[in-house]
Amino acid sequence: PGDEIYRNGNVSVFEVDGEKSKIWCQNLCYLAKLFLDHKYLYYDVDPFLFYVICECDEQGFHVVGYFSKEKESMNNYNLACILTLPQHQRKGYGKFIIAFSYALSKIEQKQGSPEKPLSDLGRVSYESFWARTLLLKLREISMRVNPEDRMVSIDGLAEETCFTTLDIKNTLDRLQILLYSQGQFYINANPKIIDYHLQRCGGQGVPVDSSKIHWTPHLTSDRWLR
């Protein structure tokens, strides 16, 4: 069921509406319950959209994992539940799913964050993704020729990444590169420090090519009609 909104090579993503394909989405949640101790959503799937990641070959589409998100989140959550099936773990699909959720947030033109609290595995995955993305952005900024172009703020990083300012601040704090001196905060973008942390963030995972996403935001309010 659903609509294919992304295909790049042998990786596809389908959007499935929990209201239109209720039984299928409930069964997907039951499947996730086998692998996620904290999984509790399985009955009321109507308010959610499900994004199912598949590998495709000559025999068809094979589910790799999925994530769900609320059609309209009051807290701007861009992901409610994330699962990579055990046989496809450690292939880079976890970071692909996270990156894809933020790619949708960029199309929506708003900041997003995963639903809290995160599972232990989810927290590790997100912290690695946030750190790698921000460190690469800071390294790019630090290499700009014009000193004025090397000025950056947490709000500026949020605008470019669609991460929330709180997630950015917590990540920079965890990396110990958000420092405080003489009454103000500053980011220590020393290239050696950035490279040191990048080596500990793991790989990129399966990349997301945003140009191959064919998707429009789900209309649940008049915000997109103004």
XYZ file of N, CA and C in Angstrom:
678
model
N 0.836 -1.214 0.000
C 0.000 0.000 0.000
C 0.863 1.253 0.000
N 0.228 2.402 -0.142
C 0.964 3.650 -0.049
C 1.538 4.096 -1.369
N 2.283 5.201 -1.309
C 2.885 5.810 -2.488
C 4.403 5.782 -2.361
N 5.061 5.437 -3.451
C 6.519 5.480 -3.469
C 6.952 6.936 -3.618
N 7.647 7.466 -2.620
C 8.042 8.873 -2.646
C 9.536 9.057 -2.852
N 10.277 7.937 -2.910
C 11.732 8.043 -3.060
C 12.262 6.758 -3.659
N 13.161 6.913 -4.636
C 13.912 5.758 -5.119
C 15.279 6.241 -5.578
N 16.291 5.573 -5.063
C 17.666 5.869 -5.434
C 18.415 4.542 -5.498
N 18.715 4.093 -6.715
C 19.328 2.784 -6.853
C 18.343 1.700 -6.448
N 18.737 0.883 -5.485
C 17.863 -0.209 -5.043
C 17.139 0.107 -3.741
N 17.138 1.385 -3.335
C 16.472 1.792 -2.087
C 15.239 2.629 -2.413
N 14.103 2.214 -1.871
C 12.858 2.944 -2.061
C 12.223 3.250 -0.712
N 11.424 4.304 -0.692
C 10.656 4.659 0.500
C 9.200 4.854 0.091
N 8.297 4.196 0.824
C 6.862 4.326 0.585
C 6.219 5.056 1.760
N 5.304 5.961 1.456
C 4.504 6.620 2.485
C 3.153 5.928 2.568
N 2.821 5.460 3.772
C 1.560 4.759 3.990
C 0.765 5.514 5.052
N -0.463 5.861 4.743
C -1.339 6.585 5.665
C -2.004 5.591 6.608
N -1.809 5.787 7.913
C -2.385 4.882 8.898
C -3.899 4.843 8.873
N -4.519 5.913 8.400
C -5.986 5.954 8.333
C -6.505 5.183 7.121
N -5.759 5.246 6.014
C -6.213 4.604 4.784
C -5.848 3.117 4.744
N -4.762 2.755 5.411
C -4.303 1.351 5.401
C -4.125 0.887 6.841
N -5.232 0.914 7.583
C -5.167 0.700 9.027
C -4.637 -0.686 9.395
N -5.178 -1.732 8.793
C -4.772 -3.096 9.162
C -3.295 -3.312 8.843
N -2.857 -2.850 7.688
C -1.461 -3.042 7.291
C -0.530 -2.330 8.281
N -0.878 -1.110 8.659
C -0.025 -0.335 9.578
C -0.054 -0.937 10.988
N -1.216 -1.439 11.416
C -1.279 -2.109 12.716
C -0.382 -3.338 12.724
N -0.394 -4.098 11.630
C 0.466 -5.278 11.545
C 1.941 -4.890 11.556
N 2.264 -3.770 10.916
C 3.643 -3.281 10.937
C 4.062 -2.948 12.371
N 3.155 -2.345 13.125
C 3.444 -2.010 14.525
C 3.591 -3.266 15.374
N 2.773 -4.278 15.100
C 2.918 -5.555 15.818
C 4.277 -6.172 15.530
N 4.722 -6.069 14.286
C 6.045 -6.581 13.923
C 7.128 -5.836 14.699
N 6.990 -4.511 14.785
C 7.983 -3.714 15.504
C 8.003 -4.058 16.988
N 6.835 -4.420 17.520
C 6.735 -4.765 18.942
C 7.625 -5.951 19.296
N 7.921 -6.803 18.323
C 8.770 -7.966 18.578
C 10.208 -7.560 18.895
N 10.619 -6.363 18.409
C 12.017 -5.958 18.527
C 12.223 -4.715 19.389
N 11.145 -4.030 19.742
C 11.260 -2.796 20.522
C 10.512 -2.975 21.835
N 11.233 -2.965 22.935
C 10.613 -3.154 24.249
C 9.649 -2.030 24.594
N 9.962 -0.818 24.120
C 9.153 0.341 24.513
C 8.013 0.603 23.541
N 7.853 -0.249 22.541
C 6.826 -0.026 21.523
C 5.437 -0.213 22.116
N 4.608 0.815 22.015
C 3.270 0.715 22.576
C 2.177 1.090 21.573
N 2.516 1.785 20.483
C 1.515 2.159 19.500
C 1.232 0.971 18.579
N 0.024 0.497 18.572
C -0.305 -0.571 17.633
C -1.775 -0.528 17.211
N -2.590 0.210 17.929
C -4.015 0.212 17.628
C -4.451 1.498 16.941
N -4.153 2.632 17.555
C -4.594 3.924 17.020
C -3.553 4.447 16.034
N -3.618 3.978 14.803
C -2.630 4.366 13.793
C -3.140 5.487 12.885
N -4.395 5.883 13.032
C -4.974 6.890 12.142
C -4.188 8.206 12.111
N -3.687 8.713 13.250
C -3.006 10.021 13.223
C -1.576 9.970 12.672
N -1.136 8.812 12.185
C 0.268 8.657 11.819
C 0.450 8.343 10.340
N 1.592 8.792 9.844
C 2.077 8.385 8.536
C 3.261 7.450 8.752
N 3.340 6.425 7.940
C 4.407 5.433 8.060
C 5.272 5.485 6.803
N 6.572 5.580 7.014
C 7.524 5.636 5.902
C 8.329 4.336 5.910
N 8.064 3.511 4.920
C 8.604 2.151 4.880
C 9.775 2.114 3.902
N 10.943 1.719 4.403
C 12.155 1.651 3.588
C 12.281 0.235 3.039
N 12.540 0.146 1.743
C 12.626 -1.153 1.080
C 13.878 -1.236 0.216
N 14.382 -2.451 0.103
C 15.349 -2.764 -0.941
C 14.574 -3.388 -2.089
N 14.867 -2.956 -3.299
C 14.127 -3.487 -4.441
C 15.071 -4.241 -5.372
N 14.561 -5.340 -5.907
C 15.297 -6.131 -6.890
C 14.295 -6.704 -7.884
N 14.750 -7.653 -8.721
C 13.874 -8.193 -9.759
C 12.700 -8.977 -9.175
N 12.769 -9.341 -7.896
C 11.686 -10.087 -7.262
C 10.684 -9.184 -6.550
N 10.978 -7.885 -6.456
C 10.049 -6.963 -5.824
C 10.700 -6.133 -4.737
N 9.883 -5.697 -3.779
C 10.329 -4.823 -2.705
C 10.397 -5.610 -1.393
N 11.478 -5.403 -0.647
C 11.699 -6.137 0.594
C 11.893 -5.122 1.722
N 11.046 -5.203 2.737
C 11.062 -4.224 3.828
C 12.372 -4.324 4.615
N 12.991 -3.174 4.806
C 14.236 -3.056 5.577
C 13.948 -2.489 6.963
N 13.039 -1.534 7.003
C 12.686 -0.868 8.257
C 11.649 0.195 7.973
N 11.337 0.981 8.975
C 10.362 2.048 8.778
C 10.501 3.073 9.896
N 9.879 4.219 9.669
C 9.652 5.156 10.773
C 8.257 5.734 10.613
N 7.703 6.161 11.724
C 6.384 6.787 11.712
C 6.495 8.207 12.234
N 5.552 9.026 11.829
C 5.493 10.402 12.337
C 4.035 10.832 12.395
N 3.749 11.707 13.334
C 2.404 12.240 13.452
C 2.104 13.160 12.278
N 0.874 13.110 11.813
C 0.482 14.005 10.730
C 0.571 15.463 11.156
N 0.254 15.710 12.402
C 0.352 17.077 12.949
C 0.828 16.968 14.385
N 2.089 17.305 14.615
C 2.662 17.197 15.952
C 2.724 18.566 16.607
N 2.132 18.688 17.768
C 2.168 19.955 18.501
C 3.578 20.285 18.969
N 4.414 19.256 19.123
C 5.789 19.455 19.594
C 6.818 19.429 18.467
N 6.329 19.470 17.228
C 7.209 19.431 16.049
C 8.089 18.179 16.021
N 7.550 17.062 16.479
C 8.276 15.804 16.345
C 8.234 15.375 14.876
N 9.394 15.029 14.333
C 9.418 14.565 12.946
C 9.585 13.048 12.854
N 9.593 12.376 13.997
C 9.692 10.916 14.022
C 9.135 10.409 15.344
N 8.243 9.422 15.247
C 7.646 8.856 16.458
C 8.263 7.515 16.816
N 8.485 6.676 15.821
C 9.047 5.349 16.069
C 9.978 5.009 14.917
N 11.077 4.345 15.211
C 12.050 3.964 14.194
C 12.438 2.508 14.408
N 12.513 1.761 13.315
C 12.902 0.353 13.395
C 13.671 -0.040 12.140
N 14.817 -0.661 12.336
C 15.508 -1.378 11.271
C 15.460 -2.857 11.634
N 14.945 -3.668 10.734
C 14.830 -5.094 11.026
C 16.210 -5.689 11.300
N 16.292 -6.643 12.224
C 17.597 -7.157 12.673
C 18.528 -7.593 11.547
N 17.993 -8.233 10.499
C 18.865 -8.732 9.437
C 19.446 -7.619 8.578
N 18.922 -6.386 8.749
C 19.425 -5.253 7.970
C 20.150 -4.226 8.839
N 20.371 -4.541 10.092
C 21.100 -3.622 10.960
C 22.583 -3.630 10.627
N 23.240 -2.532 10.990
C 24.667 -2.329 10.719
C 24.960 -2.267 9.226
N 23.969 -1.802 8.474
C 24.171 -1.559 7.040
C 24.043 -0.081 6.692
N 23.812 0.754 7.721
C 23.674 2.188 7.480
C 22.250 2.658 7.294
N 21.266 1.774 7.494
C 19.874 2.179 7.288
C 19.335 3.018 8.440
N 19.877 2.833 9.645
C 19.420 3.654 10.766
C 19.661 5.134 10.504
N 20.876 5.461 10.067
C 21.187 6.868 9.760
C 20.436 7.344 8.528
N 20.180 6.422 7.594
C 19.371 6.798 6.429
C 17.980 7.241 6.878
N 17.369 6.475 7.769
C 16.022 6.806 8.238
C 16.019 8.160 8.948
N 17.007 8.380 9.806
C 17.074 9.659 10.522
C 17.262 10.809 9.539
N 18.200 10.636 8.593
C 18.458 11.684 7.603
C 17.221 11.948 6.756
N 16.479 10.884 6.440
C 15.282 11.047 5.614
C 14.217 11.835 6.365
N 14.092 11.594 7.669
C 13.096 12.338 8.454
C 13.410 13.828 8.455
N 14.709 14.169 8.496
C 15.081 15.589 8.457
C 14.964 16.165 7.052
N 15.144 15.332 6.032
C 14.929 15.802 4.665
C 13.466 16.204 4.462
N 12.551 15.454 5.069
C 11.136 15.825 5.009
C 10.880 17.116 5.784
N 11.568 17.280 6.926
C 11.416 18.523 7.702
C 11.861 19.733 6.893
N 12.918 19.569 6.095
C 13.383 20.680 5.262
C 12.332 21.041 4.217
N 11.668 20.036 3.653
C 10.602 20.319 2.700
C 9.449 21.033 3.401
N 9.184 20.645 4.644
C 8.128 21.296 5.424
C 8.539 22.679 5.909
N 9.854 22.972 5.816
C 10.404 24.260 6.246
C 10.177 24.503 7.731
N 10.495 23.478 8.527
C 10.401 23.650 9.972
C 11.392 22.724 10.667
N 11.755 23.105 11.882
C 12.674 22.301 12.665
C 11.941 21.065 13.202
N 12.691 19.986 13.374
C 12.090 18.762 13.872
C 12.993 18.061 14.858
N 12.394 17.145 15.602
C 13.131 16.378 16.592
C 12.387 15.064 16.814
N 13.074 13.993 17.186
C 12.378 12.732 17.450
C 11.566 12.797 18.729
N 10.529 11.990 18.783
C 9.690 11.926 19.981
C 10.513 11.406 21.154
N 10.334 12.035 22.289
C 11.049 11.659 23.501
C 10.138 10.850 24.432
N 10.707 9.987 25.289
C 12.143 9.709 25.411
C 12.612 8.727 24.340
N 13.882 8.806 23.995
C 14.474 7.893 23.032
C 14.880 6.591 23.728
N 14.836 5.516 22.981
C 15.397 4.267 23.500
C 16.914 4.402 23.571
N 17.568 3.485 24.257
C 19.027 3.551 24.365
C 19.687 3.492 22.994
N 19.231 2.569 22.151
C 19.800 2.448 20.812
C 19.464 3.665 19.960
N 18.242 4.173 20.114
C 17.847 5.363 19.367
C 18.664 6.575 19.755
N 18.931 6.725 21.051
C 19.721 7.866 21.506
C 21.140 7.813 20.938
N 21.738 6.633 20.934
C 23.095 6.497 20.375
C 23.098 6.861 18.897
N 22.099 6.399 18.157
C 22.025 6.674 16.721
C 21.841 8.165 16.457
N 20.935 8.784 17.209
C 20.690 10.214 16.997
C 21.885 11.056 17.414
N 22.506 10.739 18.528
C 23.658 11.530 18.966
C 24.781 11.454 17.943
N 24.998 10.286 17.363
C 26.012 10.136 16.330
C 25.638 10.934 15.085
N 24.364 10.875 14.682
C 23.922 11.603 13.483
C 24.014 13.108 13.694
N 23.500 13.601 14.826
C 23.568 15.036 15.098
C 25.014 15.515 15.118
N 25.877 14.772 15.814
C 27.274 15.183 15.939
C 27.949 15.222 14.574
N 27.799 14.187 13.784
C 28.459 14.137 12.484
C 27.984 15.282 11.583
N 26.672 15.504 11.538
C 26.123 16.550 10.685
C 26.626 17.924 11.099
N 26.603 18.213 12.404
C 27.037 19.526 12.885
C 28.543 19.720 12.719
N 29.310 18.676 12.967
C 30.765 18.798 12.821
C 31.162 19.041 11.367
N 30.524 18.360 10.444
C 30.808 18.588 9.030
C 30.430 20.010 8.623
N 29.307 20.501 9.139
C 28.891 21.868 8.838
C 29.877 22.880 9.422
N 30.323 22.635 10.667
C 31.285 23.549 11.294
C 32.626 23.515 10.567
N 33.044 22.352 10.105
C 34.303 22.276 9.360
C 34.214 23.049 8.055
N 33.056 22.942 7.399
C 32.866 23.692 6.154
C 32.890 25.191 6.415
N 32.253 25.613 7.513
C 32.218 27.032 7.848
C 33.608 27.535 8.214
N 34.380 26.746 8.963
C 35.708 27.183 9.414
C 36.691 27.344 8.261
N 36.411 26.731 7.114
C 37.316 26.798 5.973
C 36.986 27.934 5.013
N 35.960 28.712 5.321
C 35.605 29.838 4.455
C 36.675 30.927 4.522
N 36.921 31.543 3.398
C 38.015 32.525 3.305
C 37.679 33.806 4.044
N 36.485 34.315 3.851
C 36.077 35.580 4.465
C 35.776 35.362 5.946
N 36.473 36.071 6.858
C 36.215 35.889 8.301
C 34.760 36.116 8.692
N 34.088 37.062 8.011
C 32.688 37.317 8.344
C 31.808 36.117 8.009
N 32.198 35.351 6.997
C 31.425 34.165 6.619
C 31.631 33.015 7.597
N 32.643 33.167 8.485
C 32.907 32.112 9.452
C 32.140 32.334 10.754
N 31.325 33.371 10.797
C 30.476 33.600 11.960
C 29.244 32.706 11.868
N 28.934 32.024 12.964
C 27.791 31.125 12.953
C 27.127 31.147 14.326
N 25.828 30.935 14.329
C 25.072 30.891 15.581
C 24.298 29.585 15.638
N 23.805 29.260 16.825
C 22.978 28.066 16.963
C 21.705 28.208 16.130
N 21.139 29.408 16.095
C 19.954 29.626 15.258
C 20.284 29.412 13.785
N 21.484 29.854 13.374
C 21.895 29.659 11.989
C 22.067 28.189 11.647
N 22.650 27.434 12.582
C 22.801 25.992 12.373
C 21.440 25.306 12.311
N 20.508 25.763 13.145
C 19.167 25.186 13.140
C 18.474 25.439 11.803
N 18.664 26.623 11.258
C 18.037 26.951 9.975
C 18.585 26.077 8.846
N 19.892 25.775 8.896
C 20.516 25.003 7.830
C 20.250 23.507 7.963
N 20.119 23.004 9.175
C 19.985 21.556 9.387
C 18.566 21.105 9.690
N 17.710 22.032 10.127
C 16.360 21.733 10.620
C 16.382 20.961 11.933
N 17.536 20.919 12.618
C 17.590 20.424 13.991
C 17.007 21.500 14.901
N 16.446 21.110 16.028
C 15.990 22.113 16.981
C 17.205 22.742 17.671
N 17.037 23.959 18.145
C 18.148 24.630 18.827
C 18.550 23.869 20.092
N 17.575 23.230 20.748
C 17.895 22.458 21.950
C 18.754 21.244 21.609
N 18.416 20.534 20.535
C 19.219 19.381 20.128
C 20.634 19.813 19.735
N 20.744 20.956 19.083
C 22.064 21.460 18.692
C 22.880 21.823 19.921
N 22.270 22.555 20.851
C 22.995 22.961 22.054
C 23.444 21.742 22.856
N 22.556 20.773 23.018
C 22.919 19.576 23.779
C 24.046 18.802 23.106
N 24.026 18.757 21.777
C 25.085 18.049 21.051
C 26.416 18.760 21.192
N 26.414 20.074 21.043
C 27.663 20.830 21.177
C 28.193 20.752 22.608
N 27.291 20.758 23.578
C 27.705 20.574 24.980
C 28.349 19.206 25.181
N 27.739 18.192 24.609
C 28.261 16.830 24.771
C 29.650 16.696 24.136
N 29.865 17.402 23.030
C 31.168 17.387 22.356
C 32.174 18.328 23.014
N 31.677 19.124 23.974
C 32.517 20.079 24.707
C 33.159 21.114 23.783
N 32.385 21.551 22.787
C 32.890 22.611 21.906
C 32.024 23.876 21.997
N 30.997 23.831 22.842
C 30.236 25.044 23.140
C 30.772 25.584 24.461
N 31.495 26.685 24.373
C 32.204 27.222 25.526
C 31.600 28.556 25.952
N 31.893 28.949 27.187
C 31.365 30.197 27.745
C 32.524 31.035 28.266
N 32.560 32.269 27.840
C 33.647 33.149 28.278
C 33.196 34.597 28.202
N 33.509 35.336 29.240
C 33.237 36.780 29.294
C 31.769 37.099 28.962
N 30.893 36.318 29.558
C 29.473 36.625 29.448
C 28.790 36.150 28.190
N 29.471 35.368 27.330
C 28.816 34.889 26.121
C 29.332 33.509 25.715
N 28.492 32.807 24.978
C 28.864 31.488 24.483
C 29.572 31.621 23.141
N 30.453 30.694 22.852
C 31.055 30.617 21.523
C 31.364 29.170 21.202
N 31.446 28.883 19.907
C 31.698 27.526 19.432
C 33.161 27.397 19.044
N 33.835 26.443 19.634
C 35.243 26.198 19.315
C 35.314 25.269 18.101
N 35.516 25.864 16.913
C 35.535 25.102 15.664
C 36.959 24.821 15.209
N 37.842 24.557 16.166
C 39.215 24.201 15.825
C 39.209 22.953 14.941
N 39.846 22.999 13.759
C 39.811 21.853 12.835
C 40.304 20.558 13.463
N 41.315 20.613 14.324
C 41.831 19.397 14.945
C 40.790 18.780 15.876
N 40.061 19.625 16.614
C 39.022 19.128 17.511
C 37.871 18.525 16.710
N 37.495 19.205 15.612
C 36.415 18.697 14.769
C 36.793 17.344 14.176
N 38.013 17.229 13.644
C 38.456 15.955 13.058
C 38.520 14.853 14.115
N 38.931 15.217 15.322
C 39.007 14.242 16.415
C 37.620 13.638 16.689
N 36.616 14.508 16.775
C 35.264 14.019 17.067
C 34.663 13.290 15.873
N 34.973 13.743 14.650
C 34.421 13.092 13.467
C 34.867 11.637 13.359
N 36.073 11.370 13.796
C 36.581 10.003 13.742
C 35.798 9.062 14.653
N 35.076 9.630 15.607
C 34.334 8.828 16.570
C 32.828 8.819 16.317
N 32.413 9.405 15.194
C 30.985 9.495 14.893
C 30.484 8.372 13.994
N 31.372 7.540 13.517
C 30.942 6.496 12.599
C 30.750 7.040 11.198
N 30.315 6.178 10.311
C 30.145 6.564 8.918
C 28.854 7.300 8.662
N 28.666 7.675 7.402
C 27.494 8.427 6.990
C 26.244 7.560 6.947
N 26.429 6.271 6.709
C 25.285 5.407 6.477
C 24.860 5.483 5.024
N 23.743 4.887 4.707
C 23.204 4.969 3.346
C 22.795 6.418 3.092
N 23.351 7.057 2.051
C 23.064 8.484 1.844
C 21.647 8.725 1.331
N 21.127 9.900 1.647
C 19.825 10.339 1.151
C 20.056 11.394 0.073
N 19.531 11.162 -1.115
C 19.596 12.140 -2.201
C 18.274 12.907 -2.203
N 18.295 14.106 -1.616
C 17.054 14.876 -1.448
C 16.392 15.211 -2.777
N 17.181 15.261 -3.848
C 16.610 15.615 -5.154
C 15.682 14.518 -5.680
N 15.748 13.329 -5.081
C 14.927 12.213 -5.556
C 13.717 11.950 -4.660
N 13.462 12.884 -3.730
C 12.253 12.799 -2.909
C 11.117 13.499 -3.638
N 10.037 12.801 -3.869
C 8.856 13.377 -4.516
C 7.715 13.323 -3.501
N 7.558 14.430 -2.783
C 6.673 14.422 -1.618
C 6.211 15.832 -1.319
N 4.970 15.951 -0.873
C 4.455 17.222 -0.369
C 3.925 16.994 1.041
N 4.019 18.007 1.919
C 3.576 17.833 3.306
C 2.095 17.478 3.394
N 1.781 16.693 4.427
C 0.397 16.299 4.672
C -0.380 17.503 5.187
N -1.492 17.813 4.555
C -2.275 18.986 4.932
C -3.266 18.625 6.028
N -2.978 19.098 7.242
C -3.928 18.909 8.344
C -4.343 20.242 8.948
N -3.823 21.333 8.416
C -4.197 22.664 8.874
C -4.114 23.583 7.668
N -4.418 24.856 7.906
C -4.400 25.800 6.787
C -3.040 26.479 6.653
N -2.014 25.954 7.356
C -0.714 26.641 7.326
C -0.158 26.697 5.914
N -0.374 25.628 5.118
C 0.163 25.589 3.758
C -0.760 26.236 2.742
N -1.890 26.729 3.193
C -2.831 27.351 2.281
C -2.776 28.862 2.341
N -1.944 29.375 3.258
C -1.889 30.834 3.384
C -1.068 31.429 2.255
